[in-house]
Tab-separated table of C-alpha atoms in Angstrom:
chain	number	residue	atom	x	y	z
A	853	MET	CA	0.112	-0.018	0.025
A	854	PRO	CA	1.602	3.345	-0.998
A	855	ALA	CA	2.105	6.107	1.800
A	856	ALA	CA	-0.151	8.764	1.781
A	857	PRO	CA	1.299	11.926	-0.045
A	858	HIS	CA	1.944	14.952	2.364
A	859	SER	CA	1.577	18.314	1.641
A	860	ALA	CA	3.975	21.124	2.740
A	861	THR	CA	3.798	24.750	3.067
A	862	LEU	CA	6.590	26.987	2.321
A	863	LEU	CA	6.937	30.488	4.283
A	864	ARG	CA	9.480	33.322	4.034
A	865	LEU	CA	10.520	35.084	7.226
A	866	ASP	CA	12.506	38.288	7.569
A	867	VAL	CA	13.974	38.324	10.741
A	868	ALA	CA	16.346	40.842	12.847
A	869	ALA	CA	19.922	39.761	12.300
A	870	VAL	CA	20.321	39.561	16.189
A	871	PRO	CA	21.668	36.756	18.270
A	872	LEU	CA	19.147	33.721	18.904
A	873	ALA	CA	16.655	35.048	16.471
A	874	VAL	CA	16.901	31.910	14.508
A	875	ALA	CA	16.777	29.921	17.675
A	876	ARG	CA	13.244	31.700	18.779
A	877	VAL	CA	11.858	30.922	15.423
A	878	ALA	CA	12.730	27.285	15.799
A	879	SER	CA	11.439	27.171	19.282
A	880	ILE	CA	7.906	28.685	18.152
A	881	LEU	CA	7.739	25.727	15.567
A	882	ALA	CA	8.740	23.143	18.001
A	883	HIS	CA	6.626	24.440	20.620
A	884	ARG	CA	3.436	24.476	18.481
A	885	GLN	CA	4.258	20.966	17.362
A	886	PHE	CA	4.896	21.831	13.474
A	887	ASP	CA	6.854	19.262	11.575
A	888	LEU	CA	9.814	20.993	9.761
A	889	LEU	CA	10.813	19.627	6.863
A	890	THR	CA	13.618	22.224	5.550
A	891	MET	CA	14.914	25.474	6.939
A	892	ASP	CA	17.285	27.604	5.074
A	893	VAL	CA	18.805	30.581	6.783
A	894	ALA	CA	20.530	33.148	4.732
A	895	ALA	CA	23.506	35.445	5.606
A	896	PRO	CA	22.490	39.034	7.220
A	897	VAL	CA	21.655	41.829	4.947
A	898	ASP	CA	20.954	45.336	6.008
A	899	GLY	CA	20.071	44.112	9.571
A	900	LEU	CA	17.780	41.501	8.285
A	901	ARG	CA	18.228	37.729	7.850
A	902	ARG	CA	15.835	35.679	5.556
A	903	ILE	CA	14.689	32.480	6.686
A	904	THR	CA	12.787	30.045	4.328
A	905	ILE	CA	10.957	27.243	6.140
A	906	GLU	CA	8.829	24.445	4.831
A	907	VAL	CA	6.171	22.639	7.346
A	908	ASP	CA	4.560	19.570	6.930
A	909	THR	CA	0.884	20.819	6.704
A	910	ALA	CA	-1.346	22.069	4.315
A	911	ASP	CA	-4.313	23.106	6.711
A	912	GLU	CA	-4.811	26.279	6.156
A	913	ILE	CA	-5.989	27.082	9.759
A	914	ARG	CA	-2.788	25.756	11.123
A	915	VAL	CA	-0.860	27.655	8.820
A	916	ARG	CA	-2.514	31.088	9.519
A	917	GLN	CA	-1.899	30.190	13.230
A	918	LEU	CA	1.710	29.648	12.603
A	919	VAL	CA	1.863	32.942	10.863
A	920	ASP	CA	0.110	34.748	13.785
A	921	PHE	CA	2.407	32.958	16.351
A	922	LEU	CA	5.618	34.105	14.060
A	923	ASN	CA	4.061	37.883	13.565
A	924	ARG	CA	4.006	38.228	17.389
A	925	SER	CA	7.546	37.404	17.715
A	926	LEU	CA	9.716	40.529	18.224
A	927	ASP	CA	12.403	39.474	15.985
A	928	VAL	CA	10.161	38.712	13.014
A	929	VAL	CA	9.774	41.856	10.593
A	930	LYS	CA	7.732	40.115	7.905
A	931	VAL	CA	6.190	36.797	7.199
A	932	VAL	CA	5.394	35.965	3.525
């Protein structure tokens, strides 16, 4: 029996390039029990660091909740 296909959601974050900002984003994902598939962290540019994450969910409600949680973080400037 083939495995059920999983759906993933890709989010791009701009966060302040400060110590522990990436760790705080990862902590939000872990605390809310999101299954992180990939996380790409770019070098800081103009005081911001771009993070691209892929989470294992296509549930629109859970994605909206995650965006809300991320936007509450003081380190996160923008979520796309």
